[in-house]
CSV table of C-alpha atoms in Angstrom, one decimal:
chain,number,residue,atom,x,y,z
A,1,MET,CA,0.0,0.0,0.0
A,2,LYS,CA,1.2,3.5,-0.8
A,3,CYS,CA,-0.2,6.8,0.4
A,4,SER,CA,0.5,10.3,-0.7
A,5,ILE,CA,2.7,12.3,1.6
A,6,PRO,CA,-0.1,14.7,2.6
A,7,SER,CA,-2.6,12.0,3.4
A,8,CYS,CA,0.0,9.9,5.2
A,9,LEU,CA,1.2,12.8,7.3
A,10,SER,CA,-2.3,13.7,8.2
A,11,LEU,CA,-2.9,10.1,9.4
A,12,LEU,CA,0.5,9.8,11.0
A,13,GLY,CA,0.1,13.1,12.8
A,14,ILE,CA,-3.3,12.2,14.2
A,15,GLY,CA,-2.1,8.8,15.2
A,16,LEU,CA,1.1,9.9,16.9
A,17,PHE,CA,-0.8,12.0,19.3
A,18,THR,CA,-3.9,9.8,19.6
A,19,VAL,CA,-2.0,6.9,21.1
A,20,GLY,CA,0.5,9.1,22.9
A,21,LEU,CA,3.6,7.4,21.3
A,22,MET,CA,5.1,10.8,20.6
A,23,ALA,CA,4.3,13.7,22.8
A,24,THR,CA,4.2,17.3,21.9
A,25,PRO,CA,7.7,18.7,22.1
A,26,ALA,CA,8.3,19.9,25.7
A,27,GLN,CA,10.8,22.5,24.6
A,28,ALA,CA,10.6,24.8,21.7
A,29,GLN,CA,13.0,24.0,18.9
A,30,SER,CA,13.5,26.2,15.9
A,31,LYS,CA,12.3,25.0,12.5
A,32,ASP,CA,15.9,24.8,11.3
A,33,ASP,CA,16.9,22.7,14.3
A,34,LEU,CA,13.9,20.3,13.7
A,35,ILE,CA,14.9,20.0,10.0
A,36,LYS,CA,18.5,19.4,10.8
A,37,ASN,CA,17.6,16.7,13.3
A,38,ALA,CA,15.1,15.0,11.0
A,39,LEU,CA,17.6,14.9,8.1
A,40,SER,CA,20.2,13.2,10.3
A,41,ALA,CA,18.2,10.0,10.0
A,42,ALA,CA,19.1,9.4,6.3
A,43,PRO,CA,22.1,9.3,4.0
A,44,GLU,CA,22.8,12.7,2.5
A,45,THR,CA,21.6,11.6,-0.9
A,46,ILE,CA,18.1,10.8,0.5
A,47,ALA,CA,18.0,13.7,3.0
A,48,MET,CA,18.8,16.5,0.5
A,49,HIS,CA,15.5,15.9,-1.4
A,50,ALA,CA,13.3,14.6,1.4
A,51,THR,CA,10.2,16.3,2.8
A,52,VAL,CA,10.5,17.2,6.5
A,53,ALA,CA,7.5,17.2,8.8
A,54,ASP,CA,7.0,17.6,12.5
A,55,HIS,CA,5.1,15.0,14.5
A,56,GLN,CA,1.9,16.9,14.1
A,57,GLY,CA,2.1,16.4,10.3
A,58,ASN,CA,3.1,20.0,9.5
A,59,VAL,CA,5.4,20.1,6.6
A,60,LEU,CA,8.6,22.0,7.6
A,61,ARG,CA,10.3,21.6,4.2
A,62,GLU,CA,8.9,20.3,0.9
A,63,GLY,CA,10.9,17.6,-0.8
A,64,SER,CA,10.8,15.8,-4.1
A,65,ASN,CA,12.0,12.2,-3.6
A,66,GLY,CA,9.0,10.6,-1.8
A,67,TYR,CA,10.8,10.3,1.6
A,68,VAL,CA,9.5,12.1,4.7
A,69,CYS,CA,11.9,12.7,7.5
A,70,LEU,CA,10.6,13.2,11.1
A,71,PRO,CA,12.7,14.7,13.9
A,72,ASP,CA,13.2,13.0,17.2
A,73,ASP,CA,10.9,13.8,20.0
A,74,PRO,CA,12.4,15.4,23.1
A,75,ARG,CA,10.8,12.6,25.1
A,76,PRO,CA,13.5,10.1,25.8
A,77,GLY,CA,14.0,7.4,23.2
A,78,ASN,CA,12.3,8.7,20.0
A,79,SER,CA,14.8,9.0,17.2
A,80,PRO,CA,14.7,10.8,13.9
A,81,MET,CA,13.6,8.7,10.9
A,82,CYS,CA,13.1,9.0,7.2
A,83,LEU,CA,10.3,6.9,5.6
A,84,ASP,CA,9.2,6.2,2.1
A,85,SER,CA,5.4,6.0,1.3
A,86,GLY,CA,5.3,2.2,2.1
A,87,TRP,CA,6.7,2.9,5.5
A,88,LEU,CA,4.5,5.9,6.1
A,89,ALA,CA,1.4,3.6,5.5
A,90,TRP,CA,3.0,0.9,7.7
A,91,ALA,CA,3.7,3.4,10.5
A,92,ASP,CA,0.1,4.7,10.3
A,93,ALA,CA,-1.2,1.1,10.7
A,94,TRP,CA,1.2,0.4,13.6
A,95,ILE,CA,0.5,3.6,15.5
A,96,ASN,CA,-3.2,3.5,15.0
A,97,LYS,CA,-3.4,-0.3,15.7
A,98,LYS,CA,-5.1,-1.2,12.5
A,99,PRO,CA,-4.4,-3.8,9.9
A,100,VAL,CA,-1.3,-3.3,7.9
A,101,ALA,CA,-1.2,-3.5,4.1
A,102,LEU,CA,2.1,-4.7,2.9
A,103,PRO,CA,3.7,-2.5,0.2
A,104,ASP,CA,3.4,-3.5,-3.4
A,105,GLN,CA,7.2,-3.1,-3.7
A,106,ILE,CA,10.2,-3.2,-1.5
A,107,SER,CA,10.1,-0.2,0.9
A,108,PHE,CA,12.8,1.6,2.9
A,109,ALA,CA,13.2,3.6,6.0
A,110,TYR,CA,16.3,5.0,7.6
A,111,MET,CA,17.2,5.5,11.3
A,112,LEU,CA,20.9,6.4,11.1
A,113,GLU,CA,20.8,7.9,14.6
A,114,GLY,CA,19.7,4.5,16.1
A,115,ASP,CA,16.4,3.9,17.9
A,116,ALA,CA,14.9,3.7,21.3
A,117,PRO,CA,14.9,0.5,23.3
A,118,THR,CA,12.2,-1.8,22.1
A,119,SER,CA,11.0,-5.4,21.9
A,120,ASN,CA,12.3,-7.5,19.1
A,121,THR,CA,9.2,-9.7,19.2
A,122,ASP,CA,6.2,-7.6,20.2
A,123,PRO,CA,5.3,-4.5,18.2
A,124,TYR,CA,3.3,-3.0,21.1
A,125,ALA,CA,5.6,-3.7,24.0
A,126,THR,CA,6.4,-0.6,26.1
A,127,GLU,CA,8.9,-2.2,28.5
A,128,ALA,CA,11.1,-5.2,29.0
A,129,THR,CA,9.4,-8.4,30.1
A,130,ALA,CA,10.8,-11.9,30.5
A,131,ASP,CA,9.5,-13.0,27.1
A,132,ASN,CA,9.7,-10.0,24.7
A,133,GLU,CA,13.4,-10.0,23.9
A,134,TRP,CA,14.0,-6.4,24.8
A,135,LEU,CA,16.7,-4.6,22.9
A,136,ASP,CA,18.4,-1.7,24.8
A,137,ASP,CA,20.8,-0.6,22.1
A,138,ILE,CA,19.6,-0.4,18.5
A,139,GLY,CA,22.3,1.4,16.6
A,140,PRO,CA,22.1,3.0,13.2
A,141,HIS,CA,20.0,0.9,10.8
A,142,LEU,CA,18.1,0.7,7.5
A,143,MET,CA,14.7,-1.0,7.7
A,144,VAL,CA,13.1,-2.9,4.8
A,145,LEU,CA,9.5,-3.8,4.2
A,146,VAL,CA,8.7,-6.5,1.6
A,147,PRO,CA,5.5,-7.2,-0.4
A,148,ASP,CA,5.4,-10.8,0.8
A,149,LEU,CA,6.5,-11.8,4.4
A,150,LYS,CA,7.7,-15.1,3.0
A,151,LEU,CA,10.7,-13.2,1.6
A,152,LEU,CA,11.9,-12.8,5.2
A,153,GLU,CA,11.9,-16.5,6.0
A,154,GLY,CA,15.6,-17.0,5.3
A,155,PHE,CA,16.8,-14.3,7.7
A,156,PRO,CA,17.5,-14.8,11.4
A,157,SER,CA,15.6,-13.0,14.1
A,158,ASP,CA,18.7,-12.7,16.3
A,159,PRO,CA,19.9,-9.1,16.5
A,160,GLU,CA,23.3,-10.4,17.7
A,161,TYR,CA,23.7,-12.3,14.4
A,162,GLY,CA,25.9,-9.6,13.0
A,163,GLY,CA,23.9,-8.8,9.9
A,164,PRO,CA,20.3,-8.3,8.8
A,165,TYR,CA,17.6,-9.7,11.0
A,166,VAL,CA,13.9,-9.8,11.2
A,167,MET,CA,12.2,-7.7,13.8
A,168,TRP,CA,8.6,-8.6,15.0
A,169,ARG,CA,8.7,-12.0,13.1
A,170,GLY,CA,5.3,-13.7,13.2
A,171,THR,CA,3.4,-10.5,13.1
A,172,ASP,CA,2.0,-8.5,10.2
A,173,PHE,CA,4.6,-5.8,11.2
A,174,ALA,CA,7.6,-8.0,10.5
A,175,HIS,CA,10.4,-6.1,8.7
A,176,LEU,CA,14.1,-6.5,8.0
A,177,MET,CA,16.5,-4.6,10.2
A,178,ILE,CA,19.9,-3.9,8.6
A,179,PRO,CA,22.5,-2.5,11.0
A,180,VAL,CA,24.8,0.1,9.4
A,181,GLU,CA,28.0,1.6,10.7
């Protein structure tokens, strides 16, 4: 599934605040600071032409390559990210706890600043438990969505494997995590 940048931002902005995953920034940041922070999530070749939006869905800078970069949230643990249209639709489904439609083509997202601690097995876990394989240190990575989850079957789910691994295997939100240095 693809969605247009305006429609995805509208859904994503509503969803981010509806479920409280990303709070309104506690401290005022300048537009330039938000843009710089958001663009730090992607390689320069992606960032230079990406749209930048805040977590309310307001476009801070128009782009032309189909990626949307979002800044981190001052709340601890929310890192900047750059998402293509497949990932925007995926994120909307995840945030709003609705069925996810897999993209019709391979889809990419970047989090080159790393990510907050999270579960490797449960998309909705908010804290470590005995059975959710909590990851405290998720370094810089690229994330890949595929149009058919069977394409992920040959990859391990172990983040210590030393290469690409599947996060949230066995759920509709499964995706490939590719650590980058």
